[in-house]
PDB file of C-alpha atoms in Angstrom:
ATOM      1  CA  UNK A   1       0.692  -3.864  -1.694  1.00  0.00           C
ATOM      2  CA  UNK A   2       3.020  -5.134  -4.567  1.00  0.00           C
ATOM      3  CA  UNK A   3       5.774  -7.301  -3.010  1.00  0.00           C
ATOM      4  CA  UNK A   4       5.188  -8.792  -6.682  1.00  0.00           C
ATOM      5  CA  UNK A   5       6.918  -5.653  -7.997  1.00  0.00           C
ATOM      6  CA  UNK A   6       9.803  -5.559  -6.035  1.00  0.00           C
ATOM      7  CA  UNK A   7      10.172  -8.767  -6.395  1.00  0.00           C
ATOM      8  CA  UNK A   8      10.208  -8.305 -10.100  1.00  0.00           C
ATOM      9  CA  UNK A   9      12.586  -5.562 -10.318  1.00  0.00           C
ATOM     10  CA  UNK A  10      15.305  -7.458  -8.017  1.00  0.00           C
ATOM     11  CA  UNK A  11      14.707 -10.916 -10.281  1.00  0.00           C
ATOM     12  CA  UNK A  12      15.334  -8.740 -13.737  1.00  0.00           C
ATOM     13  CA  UNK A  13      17.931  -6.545 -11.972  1.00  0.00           C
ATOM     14  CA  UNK A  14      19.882  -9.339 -11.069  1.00  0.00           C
ATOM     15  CA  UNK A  15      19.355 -10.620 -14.901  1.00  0.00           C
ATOM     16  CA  UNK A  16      20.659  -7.633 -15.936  1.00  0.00           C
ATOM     17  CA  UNK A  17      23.665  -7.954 -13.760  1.00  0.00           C
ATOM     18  CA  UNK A  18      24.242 -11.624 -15.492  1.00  0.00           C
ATOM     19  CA  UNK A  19      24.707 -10.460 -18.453  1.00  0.00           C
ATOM     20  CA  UNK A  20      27.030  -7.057 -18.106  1.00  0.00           C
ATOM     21  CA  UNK A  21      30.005  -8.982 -17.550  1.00  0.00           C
ATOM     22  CA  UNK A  22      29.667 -11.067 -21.065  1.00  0.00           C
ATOM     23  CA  UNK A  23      28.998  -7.684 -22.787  1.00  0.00           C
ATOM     24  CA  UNK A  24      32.590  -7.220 -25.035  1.00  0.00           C
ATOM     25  CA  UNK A  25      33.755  -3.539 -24.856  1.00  0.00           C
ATOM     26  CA  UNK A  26      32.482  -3.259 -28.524  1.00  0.00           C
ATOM     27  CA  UNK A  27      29.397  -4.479 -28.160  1.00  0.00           C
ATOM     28  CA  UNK A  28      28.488  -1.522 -25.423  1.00  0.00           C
ATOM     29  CA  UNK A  29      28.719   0.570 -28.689  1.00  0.00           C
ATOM     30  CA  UNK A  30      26.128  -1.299 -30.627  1.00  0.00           C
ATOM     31  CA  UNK A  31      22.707   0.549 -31.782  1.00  0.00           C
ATOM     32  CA  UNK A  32      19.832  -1.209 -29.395  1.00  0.00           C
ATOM     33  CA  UNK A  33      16.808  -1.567 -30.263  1.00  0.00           C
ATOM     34  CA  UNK A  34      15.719   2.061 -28.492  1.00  0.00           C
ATOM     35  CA  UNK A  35      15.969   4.662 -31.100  1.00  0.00           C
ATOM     36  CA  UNK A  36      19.276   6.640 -30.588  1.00  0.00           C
ATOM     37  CA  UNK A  37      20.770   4.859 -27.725  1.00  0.00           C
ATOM     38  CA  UNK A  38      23.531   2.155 -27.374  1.00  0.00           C
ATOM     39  CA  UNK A  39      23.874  -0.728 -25.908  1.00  0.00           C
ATOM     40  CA  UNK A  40      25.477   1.349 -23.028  1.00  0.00           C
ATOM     41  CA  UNK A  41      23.165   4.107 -23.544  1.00  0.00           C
ATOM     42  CA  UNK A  42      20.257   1.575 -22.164  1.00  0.00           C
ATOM     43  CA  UNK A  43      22.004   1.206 -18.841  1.00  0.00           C
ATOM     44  CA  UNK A  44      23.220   4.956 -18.409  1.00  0.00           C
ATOM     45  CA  UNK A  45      19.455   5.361 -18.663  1.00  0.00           C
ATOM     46  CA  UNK A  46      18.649   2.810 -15.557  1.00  0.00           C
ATOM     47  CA  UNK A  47      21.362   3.987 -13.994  1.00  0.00           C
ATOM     48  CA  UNK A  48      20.480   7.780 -14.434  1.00  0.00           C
ATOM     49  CA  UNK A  49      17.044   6.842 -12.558  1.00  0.00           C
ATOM     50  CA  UNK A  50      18.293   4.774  -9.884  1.00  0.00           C
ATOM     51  CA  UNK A  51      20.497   7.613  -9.053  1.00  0.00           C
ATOM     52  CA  UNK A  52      17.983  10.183  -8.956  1.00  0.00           C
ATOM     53  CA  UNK A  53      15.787   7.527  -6.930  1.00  0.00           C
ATOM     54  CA  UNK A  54      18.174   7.661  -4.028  1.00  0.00           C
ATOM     55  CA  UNK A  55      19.539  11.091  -4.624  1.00  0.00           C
ATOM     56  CA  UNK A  56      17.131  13.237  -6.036  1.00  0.00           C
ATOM     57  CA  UNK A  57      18.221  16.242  -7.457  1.00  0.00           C
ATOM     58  CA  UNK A  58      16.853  19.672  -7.085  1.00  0.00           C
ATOM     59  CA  UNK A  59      13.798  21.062  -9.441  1.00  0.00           C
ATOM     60  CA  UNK A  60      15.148  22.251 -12.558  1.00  0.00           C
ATOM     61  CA  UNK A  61      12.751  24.095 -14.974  1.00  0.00           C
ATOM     62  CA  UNK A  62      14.598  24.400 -17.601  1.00  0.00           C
ATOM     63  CA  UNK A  63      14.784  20.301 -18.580  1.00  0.00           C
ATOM     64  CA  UNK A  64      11.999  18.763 -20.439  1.00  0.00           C
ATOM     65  CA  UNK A  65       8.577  18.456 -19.576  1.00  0.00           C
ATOM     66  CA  UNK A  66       8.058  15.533 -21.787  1.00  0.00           C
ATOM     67  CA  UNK A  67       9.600  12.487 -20.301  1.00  0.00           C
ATOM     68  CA  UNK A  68      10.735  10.805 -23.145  1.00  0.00           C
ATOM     69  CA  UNK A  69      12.862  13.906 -24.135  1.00  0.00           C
ATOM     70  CA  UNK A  70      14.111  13.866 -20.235  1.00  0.00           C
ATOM     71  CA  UNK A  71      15.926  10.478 -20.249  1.00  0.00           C
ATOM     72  CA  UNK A  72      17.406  11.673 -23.576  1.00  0.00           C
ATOM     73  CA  UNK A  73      18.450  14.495 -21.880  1.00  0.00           C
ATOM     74  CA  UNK A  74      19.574  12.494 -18.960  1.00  0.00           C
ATOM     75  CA  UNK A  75      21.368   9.910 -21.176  1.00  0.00           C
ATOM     76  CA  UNK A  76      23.336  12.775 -22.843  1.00  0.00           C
ATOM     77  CA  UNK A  77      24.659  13.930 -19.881  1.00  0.00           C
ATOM     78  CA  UNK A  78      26.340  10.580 -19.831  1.00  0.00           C
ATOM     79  CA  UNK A  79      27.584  10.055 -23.238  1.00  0.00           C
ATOM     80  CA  UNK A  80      30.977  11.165 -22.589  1.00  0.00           C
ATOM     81  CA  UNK A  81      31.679   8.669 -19.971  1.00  0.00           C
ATOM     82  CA  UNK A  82      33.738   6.012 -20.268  1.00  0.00           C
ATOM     83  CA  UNK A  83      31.846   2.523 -20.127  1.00  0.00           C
ATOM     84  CA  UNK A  84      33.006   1.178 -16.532  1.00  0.00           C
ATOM     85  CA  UNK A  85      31.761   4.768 -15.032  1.00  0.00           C
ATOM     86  CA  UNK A  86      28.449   4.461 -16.589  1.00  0.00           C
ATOM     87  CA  UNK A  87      28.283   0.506 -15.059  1.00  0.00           C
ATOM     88  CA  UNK A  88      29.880   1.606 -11.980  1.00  0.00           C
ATOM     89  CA  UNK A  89      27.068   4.446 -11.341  1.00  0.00           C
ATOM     90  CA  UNK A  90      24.189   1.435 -12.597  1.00  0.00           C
ATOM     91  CA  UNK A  91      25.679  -1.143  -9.705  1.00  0.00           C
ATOM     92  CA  UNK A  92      25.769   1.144  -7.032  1.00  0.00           C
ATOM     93  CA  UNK A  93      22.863   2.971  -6.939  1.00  0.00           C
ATOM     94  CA  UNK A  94      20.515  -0.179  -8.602  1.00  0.00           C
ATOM     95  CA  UNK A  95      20.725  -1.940  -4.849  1.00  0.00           C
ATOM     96  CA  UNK A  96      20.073   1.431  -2.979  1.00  0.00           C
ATOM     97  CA  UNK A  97      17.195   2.006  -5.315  1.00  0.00           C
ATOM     98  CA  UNK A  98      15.819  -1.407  -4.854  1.00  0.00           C
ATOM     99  CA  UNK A  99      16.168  -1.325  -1.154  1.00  0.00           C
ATOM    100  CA  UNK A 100      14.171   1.877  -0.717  1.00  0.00           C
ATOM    101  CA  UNK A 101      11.833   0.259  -3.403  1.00  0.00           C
ATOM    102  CA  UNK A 102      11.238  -2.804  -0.913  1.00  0.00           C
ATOM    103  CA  UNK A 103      10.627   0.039   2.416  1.00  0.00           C
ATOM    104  CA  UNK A 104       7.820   1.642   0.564  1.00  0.00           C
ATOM    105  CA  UNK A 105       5.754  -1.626   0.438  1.00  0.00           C
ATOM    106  CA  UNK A 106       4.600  -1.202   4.214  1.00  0.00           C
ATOM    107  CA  UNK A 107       2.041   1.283   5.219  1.00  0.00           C
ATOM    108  CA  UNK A 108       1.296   4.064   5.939  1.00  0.00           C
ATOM    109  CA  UNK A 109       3.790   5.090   3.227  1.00  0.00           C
ATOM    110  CA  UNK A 110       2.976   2.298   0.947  1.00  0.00           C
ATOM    111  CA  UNK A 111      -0.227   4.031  -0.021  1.00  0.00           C
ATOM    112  CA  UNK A 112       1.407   7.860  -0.192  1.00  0.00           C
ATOM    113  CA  UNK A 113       0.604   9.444  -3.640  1.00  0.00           C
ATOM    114  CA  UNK A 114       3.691  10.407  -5.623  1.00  0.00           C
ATOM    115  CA  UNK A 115       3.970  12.379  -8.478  1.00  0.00           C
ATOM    116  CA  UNK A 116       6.116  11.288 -11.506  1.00  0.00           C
ATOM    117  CA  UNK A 117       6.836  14.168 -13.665  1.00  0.00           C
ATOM    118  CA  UNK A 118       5.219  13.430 -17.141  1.00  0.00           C
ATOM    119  CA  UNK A 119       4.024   9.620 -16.204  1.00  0.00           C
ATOM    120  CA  UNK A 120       0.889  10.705 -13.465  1.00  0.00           C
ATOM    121  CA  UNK A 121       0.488   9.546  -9.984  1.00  0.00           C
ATOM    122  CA  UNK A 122       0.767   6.640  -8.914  1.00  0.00           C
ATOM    123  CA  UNK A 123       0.719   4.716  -4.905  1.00  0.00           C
ATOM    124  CA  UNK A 124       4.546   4.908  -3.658  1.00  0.00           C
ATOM    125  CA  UNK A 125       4.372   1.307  -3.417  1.00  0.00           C
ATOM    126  CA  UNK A 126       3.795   0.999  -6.998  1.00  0.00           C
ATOM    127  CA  UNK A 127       7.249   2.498  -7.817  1.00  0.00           C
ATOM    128  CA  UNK A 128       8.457  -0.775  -7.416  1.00  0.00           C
ATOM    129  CA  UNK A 129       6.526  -2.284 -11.153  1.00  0.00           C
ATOM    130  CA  UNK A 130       8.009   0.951 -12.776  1.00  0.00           C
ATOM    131  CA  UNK A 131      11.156  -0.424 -12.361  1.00  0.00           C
ATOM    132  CA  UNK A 132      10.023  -3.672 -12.664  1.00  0.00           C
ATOM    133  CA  UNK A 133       8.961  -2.474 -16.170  1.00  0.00           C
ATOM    134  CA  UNK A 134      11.846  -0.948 -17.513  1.00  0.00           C
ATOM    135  CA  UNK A 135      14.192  -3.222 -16.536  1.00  0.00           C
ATOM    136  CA  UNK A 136      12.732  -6.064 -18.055  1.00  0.00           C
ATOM    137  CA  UNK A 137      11.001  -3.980 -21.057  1.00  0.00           C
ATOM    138  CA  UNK A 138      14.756  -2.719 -21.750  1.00  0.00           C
ATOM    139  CA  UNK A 139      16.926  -5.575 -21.028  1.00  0.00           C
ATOM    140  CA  UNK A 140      14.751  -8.328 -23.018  1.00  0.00           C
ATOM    141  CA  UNK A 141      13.144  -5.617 -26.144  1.00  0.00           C
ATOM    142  CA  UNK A 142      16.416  -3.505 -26.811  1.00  0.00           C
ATOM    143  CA  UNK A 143      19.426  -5.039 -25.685  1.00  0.00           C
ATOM    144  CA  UNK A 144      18.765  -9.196 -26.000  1.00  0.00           C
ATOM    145  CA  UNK A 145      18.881 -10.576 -29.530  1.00  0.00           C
ATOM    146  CA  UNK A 146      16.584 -10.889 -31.363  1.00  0.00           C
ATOM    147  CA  UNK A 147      15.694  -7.314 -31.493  1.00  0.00           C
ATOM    148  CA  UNK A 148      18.736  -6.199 -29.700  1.00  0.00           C
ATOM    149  CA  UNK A 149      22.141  -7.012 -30.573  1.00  0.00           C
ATOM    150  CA  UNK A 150      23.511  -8.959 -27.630  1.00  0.00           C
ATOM    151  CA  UNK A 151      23.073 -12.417 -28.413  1.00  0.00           C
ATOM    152  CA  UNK A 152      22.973 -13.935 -24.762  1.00  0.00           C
ATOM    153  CA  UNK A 153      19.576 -15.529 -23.846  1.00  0.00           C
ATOM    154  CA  UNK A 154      17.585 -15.593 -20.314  1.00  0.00           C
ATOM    155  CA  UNK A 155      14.591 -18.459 -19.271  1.00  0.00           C
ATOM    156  CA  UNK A 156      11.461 -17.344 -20.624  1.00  0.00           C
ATOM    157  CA  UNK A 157       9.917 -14.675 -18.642  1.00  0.00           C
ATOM    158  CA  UNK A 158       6.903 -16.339 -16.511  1.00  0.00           C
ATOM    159  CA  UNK A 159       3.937 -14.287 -14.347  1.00  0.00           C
ATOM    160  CA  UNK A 160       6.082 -13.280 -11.617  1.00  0.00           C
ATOM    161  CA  UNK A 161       8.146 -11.052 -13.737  1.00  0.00           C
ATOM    162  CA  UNK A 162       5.950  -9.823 -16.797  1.00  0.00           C
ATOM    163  CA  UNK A 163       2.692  -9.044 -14.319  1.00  0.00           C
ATOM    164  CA  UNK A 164       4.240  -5.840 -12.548  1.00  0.00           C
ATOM    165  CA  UNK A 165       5.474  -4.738 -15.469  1.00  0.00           C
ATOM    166  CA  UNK A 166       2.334  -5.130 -16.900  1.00  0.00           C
ATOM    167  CA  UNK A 167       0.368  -3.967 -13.927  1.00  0.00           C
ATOM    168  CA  UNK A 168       2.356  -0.342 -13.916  1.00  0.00           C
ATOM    169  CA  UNK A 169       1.099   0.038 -18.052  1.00  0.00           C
ATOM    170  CA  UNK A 170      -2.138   0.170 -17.269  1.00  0.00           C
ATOM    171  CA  UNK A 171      -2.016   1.767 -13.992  1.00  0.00           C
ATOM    172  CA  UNK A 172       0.135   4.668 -16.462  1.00  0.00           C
ATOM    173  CA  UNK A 173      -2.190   4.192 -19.565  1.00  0.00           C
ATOM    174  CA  UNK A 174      -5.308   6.710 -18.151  1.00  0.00           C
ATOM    175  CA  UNK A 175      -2.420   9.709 -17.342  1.00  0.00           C
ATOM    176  CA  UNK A 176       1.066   9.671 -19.435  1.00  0.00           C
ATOM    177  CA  UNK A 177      -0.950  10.893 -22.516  1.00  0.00           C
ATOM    178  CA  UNK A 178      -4.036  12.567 -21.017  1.00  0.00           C
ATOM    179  CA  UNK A 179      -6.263  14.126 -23.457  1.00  0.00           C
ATOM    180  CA  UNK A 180      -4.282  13.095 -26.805  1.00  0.00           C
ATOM    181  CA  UNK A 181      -5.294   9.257 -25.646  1.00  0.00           C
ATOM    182  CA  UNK A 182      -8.748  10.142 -24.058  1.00  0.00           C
ATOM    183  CA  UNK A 183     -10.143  11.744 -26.910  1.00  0.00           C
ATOM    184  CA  UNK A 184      -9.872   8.495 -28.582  1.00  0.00           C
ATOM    185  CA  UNK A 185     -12.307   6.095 -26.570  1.00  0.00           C
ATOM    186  CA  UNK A 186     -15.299   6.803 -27.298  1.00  0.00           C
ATOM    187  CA  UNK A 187     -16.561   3.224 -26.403  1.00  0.00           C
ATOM    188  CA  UNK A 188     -15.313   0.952 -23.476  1.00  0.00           C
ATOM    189  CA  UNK A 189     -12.687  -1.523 -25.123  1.00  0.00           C
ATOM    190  CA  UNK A 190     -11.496  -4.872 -23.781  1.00  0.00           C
ATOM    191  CA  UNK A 191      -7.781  -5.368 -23.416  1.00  0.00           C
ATOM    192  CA  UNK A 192      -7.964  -9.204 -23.724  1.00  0.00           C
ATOM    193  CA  UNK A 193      -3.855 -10.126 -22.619  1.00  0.00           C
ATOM    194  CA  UNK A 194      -2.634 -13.950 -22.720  1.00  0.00           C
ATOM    195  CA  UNK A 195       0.147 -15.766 -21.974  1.00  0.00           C
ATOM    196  CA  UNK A 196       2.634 -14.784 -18.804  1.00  0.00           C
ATOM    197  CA  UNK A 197       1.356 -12.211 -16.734  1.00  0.00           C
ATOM    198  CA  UNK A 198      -1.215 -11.646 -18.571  1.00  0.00           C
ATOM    199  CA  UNK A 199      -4.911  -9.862 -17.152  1.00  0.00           C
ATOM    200  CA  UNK A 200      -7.666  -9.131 -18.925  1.00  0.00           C
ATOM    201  CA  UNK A 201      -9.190  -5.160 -18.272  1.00  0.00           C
ATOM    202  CA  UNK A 202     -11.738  -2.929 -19.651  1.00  0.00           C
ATOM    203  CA  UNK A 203     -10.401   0.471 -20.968  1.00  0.00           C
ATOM    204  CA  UNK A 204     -13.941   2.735 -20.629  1.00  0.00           C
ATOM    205  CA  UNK A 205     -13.927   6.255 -21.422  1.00  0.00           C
ATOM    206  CA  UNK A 206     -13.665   9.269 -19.051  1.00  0.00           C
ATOM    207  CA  UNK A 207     -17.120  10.484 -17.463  1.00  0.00           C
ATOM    208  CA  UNK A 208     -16.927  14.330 -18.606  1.00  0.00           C
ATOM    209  CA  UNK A 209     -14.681  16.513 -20.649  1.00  0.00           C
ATOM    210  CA  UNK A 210     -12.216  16.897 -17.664  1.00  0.00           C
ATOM    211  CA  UNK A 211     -12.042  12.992 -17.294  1.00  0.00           C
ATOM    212  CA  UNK A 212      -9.426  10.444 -17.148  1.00  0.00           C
ATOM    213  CA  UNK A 213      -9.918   7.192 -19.023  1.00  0.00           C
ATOM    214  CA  UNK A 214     -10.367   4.410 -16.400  1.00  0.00           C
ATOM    215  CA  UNK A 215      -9.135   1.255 -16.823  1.00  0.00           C
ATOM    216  CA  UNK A 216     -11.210  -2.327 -14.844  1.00  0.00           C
ATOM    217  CA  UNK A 217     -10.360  -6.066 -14.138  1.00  0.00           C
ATOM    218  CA  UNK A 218     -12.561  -7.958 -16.530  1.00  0.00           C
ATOM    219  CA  UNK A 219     -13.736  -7.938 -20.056  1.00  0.00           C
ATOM    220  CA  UNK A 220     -17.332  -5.822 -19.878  1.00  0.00           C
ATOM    221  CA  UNK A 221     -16.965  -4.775 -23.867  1.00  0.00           C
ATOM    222  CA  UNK A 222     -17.837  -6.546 -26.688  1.00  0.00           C
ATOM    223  CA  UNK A 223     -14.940  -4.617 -28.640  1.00  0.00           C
ATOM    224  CA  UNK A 224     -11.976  -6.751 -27.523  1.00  0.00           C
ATOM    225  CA  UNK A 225      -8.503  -6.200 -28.668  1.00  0.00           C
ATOM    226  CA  UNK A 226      -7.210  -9.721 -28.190  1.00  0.00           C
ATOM    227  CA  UNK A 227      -3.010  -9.909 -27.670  1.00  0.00           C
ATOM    228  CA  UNK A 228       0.267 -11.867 -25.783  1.00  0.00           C
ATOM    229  CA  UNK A 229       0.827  -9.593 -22.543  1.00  0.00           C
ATOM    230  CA  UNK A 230       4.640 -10.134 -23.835  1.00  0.00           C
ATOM    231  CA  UNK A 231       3.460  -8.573 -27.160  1.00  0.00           C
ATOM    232  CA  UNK A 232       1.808  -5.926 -25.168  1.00  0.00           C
ATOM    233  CA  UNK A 233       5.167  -4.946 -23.731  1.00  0.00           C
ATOM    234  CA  UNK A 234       6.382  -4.349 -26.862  1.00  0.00           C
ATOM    235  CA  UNK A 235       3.476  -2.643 -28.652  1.00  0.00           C
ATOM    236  CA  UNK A 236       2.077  -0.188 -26.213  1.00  0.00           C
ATOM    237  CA  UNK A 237       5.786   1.317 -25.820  1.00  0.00           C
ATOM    238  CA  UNK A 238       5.502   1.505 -30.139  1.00  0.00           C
ATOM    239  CA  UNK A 239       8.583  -0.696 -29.804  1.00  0.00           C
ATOM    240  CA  UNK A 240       6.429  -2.440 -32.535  1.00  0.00           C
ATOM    241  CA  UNK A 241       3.120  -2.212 -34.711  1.00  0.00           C
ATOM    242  CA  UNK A 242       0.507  -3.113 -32.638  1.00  0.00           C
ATOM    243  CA  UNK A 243      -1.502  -4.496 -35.666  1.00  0.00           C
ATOM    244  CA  UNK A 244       1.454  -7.356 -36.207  1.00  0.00           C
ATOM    245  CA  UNK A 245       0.194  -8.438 -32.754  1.00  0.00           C
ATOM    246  CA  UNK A 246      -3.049  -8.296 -32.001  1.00  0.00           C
ATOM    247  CA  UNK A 247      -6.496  -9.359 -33.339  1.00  0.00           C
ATOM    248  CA  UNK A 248      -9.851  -7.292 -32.543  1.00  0.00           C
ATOM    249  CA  UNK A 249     -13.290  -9.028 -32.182  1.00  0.00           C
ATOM    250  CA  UNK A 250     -16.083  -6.592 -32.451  1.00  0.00           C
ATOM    251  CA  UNK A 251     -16.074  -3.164 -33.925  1.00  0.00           C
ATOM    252  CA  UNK A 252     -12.524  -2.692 -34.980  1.00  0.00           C
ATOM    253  CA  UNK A 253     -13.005   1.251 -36.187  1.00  0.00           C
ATOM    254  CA  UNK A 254     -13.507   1.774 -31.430  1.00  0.00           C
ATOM    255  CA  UNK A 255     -10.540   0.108 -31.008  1.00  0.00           C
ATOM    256  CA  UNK A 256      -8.412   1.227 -33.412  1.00  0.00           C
ATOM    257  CA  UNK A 257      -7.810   4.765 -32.980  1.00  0.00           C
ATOM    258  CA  UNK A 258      -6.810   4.234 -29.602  1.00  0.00           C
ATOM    259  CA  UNK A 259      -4.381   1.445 -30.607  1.00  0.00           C
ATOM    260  CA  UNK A 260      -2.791   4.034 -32.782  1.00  0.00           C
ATOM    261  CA  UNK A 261      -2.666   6.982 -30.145  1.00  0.00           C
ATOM    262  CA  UNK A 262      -1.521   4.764 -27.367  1.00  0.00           C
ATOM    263  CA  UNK A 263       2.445   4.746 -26.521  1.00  0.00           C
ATOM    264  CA  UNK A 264       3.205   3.897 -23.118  1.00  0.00           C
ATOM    265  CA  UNK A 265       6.887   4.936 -21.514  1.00  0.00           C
TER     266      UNK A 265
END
């Protein structure tokens, strides 16, 4: 199970929750670092899914299928709000999220498949990294200086909290983009990570044309795309150019293609 993923999402949760009070009224109006949203737009966004985490509401067709263009949708919804209702919303349904989070860890509904519309499928007790992941991926790459605006600094992340992040990437990289990213392995290629929470995997390409890239522990390529798994954070999201961050060793023309194609969310 991954108690490392809850843990993970409570450690940069409670981060999170270190900084909101030193955030000036002004500064909750500052562009971050994700395209189109302020500072305040960031946590309308957590707070938007930790709400629907504990209260889910009912199927509506008519929203987005794409998920990127959901939490914009989601995040509009919230733009007229004042600033204390869209942190009020983020600190009370954060714990309840977390706390269901931590009951999915045990079987048998750790290992109950859950759809996440436009991300894939994924083990319920793997919910946990996905917030895990966007807490830290948004705190720490779009609201922290330097390629936020809020200049207040945390420790340097370590395993404990970049690993689950990392872990729910490449657990999403074989689904979020299906055929647009499968079509582009035509070779297996080695995701050589470093650093913090960093694993190495082999990306190898789907068996069939109604296949689903598949992504293994170890390096079993000799095309190797060689980055930080900090870096990777930031480049597989497109938050930055992947080739200002990593190196390849072998035949660059596998690798890159799917370097281009890939954007996790």
């Amino acid at each position: 199970m991954t108690g490392a993923g809850i843990a993970a999402a409570r450690s940069s949760t409670a981060q999170l929750a270190e900084i909101v009070p030193q955030v000036e009224d002004v500064q909750w109006e500052l562009p971050s670092a994700c395209d189109g949203w302020r500072i305040i737009d960031v946590v309308a966004h957590l707070a938007a899914l930790a709400s629907e985490a504990v209260d889910p509401p009912p199927p509506d067709p008519s929203l987005p299928k794409n998920r990127e263009r959901y939490h914009d949708v989601r995040v509009d919804e919230r733009r007229g709000w004042s600033h204390e209702d869209v942190l009020d919303e983020w600190r009370r349904s954060s714990p309840r999220q977390l706390d269901l989070l931590a009951a999915a860890q045990e079987p048998p509904r750790a290992g109950e498949p859950v759809e996440v519309p436009g991300l894939g499928t994924y083990p319920r007790h793997l919910l946990a990294n996905t917030m895990a992941f966007n807490v830290f991926c948004h705190l720490r790459n779009d609201m922290l200086a330097p390629d936020g605006p809020l200049p207040f600094t945390l420790p340097e992340p370590a395993d404990d909290q970049v690993a689950p992040a990392v872990e729910f990437m490449l657990a999403g990289l074989p689904q979020m983009q299906g055929p647009e990213l499968t079509v582009t392995v035509n070779r297996p290629i080695v995701l050589d990570l470093t650093g913090p929470g960093a694993p190495t995997v082999t990306v190898l390409p789907a068996n069939g044309p109604t296949g689903q890239l598949t992504v293994t522990p170890g390096a079993d390529a000799t095309t190797q795309v060689h980055s930080t798994a900090l870096d990777f954070i930031a480049w597989a999201t497109t938050r930055k150019p992947w080739r200002d961050y990593c190196t390849i060793t072998g035949d660059a023309s596998a690798a890159t293609p799917f370097l281009d194609c890939l954007n996790i969310i």
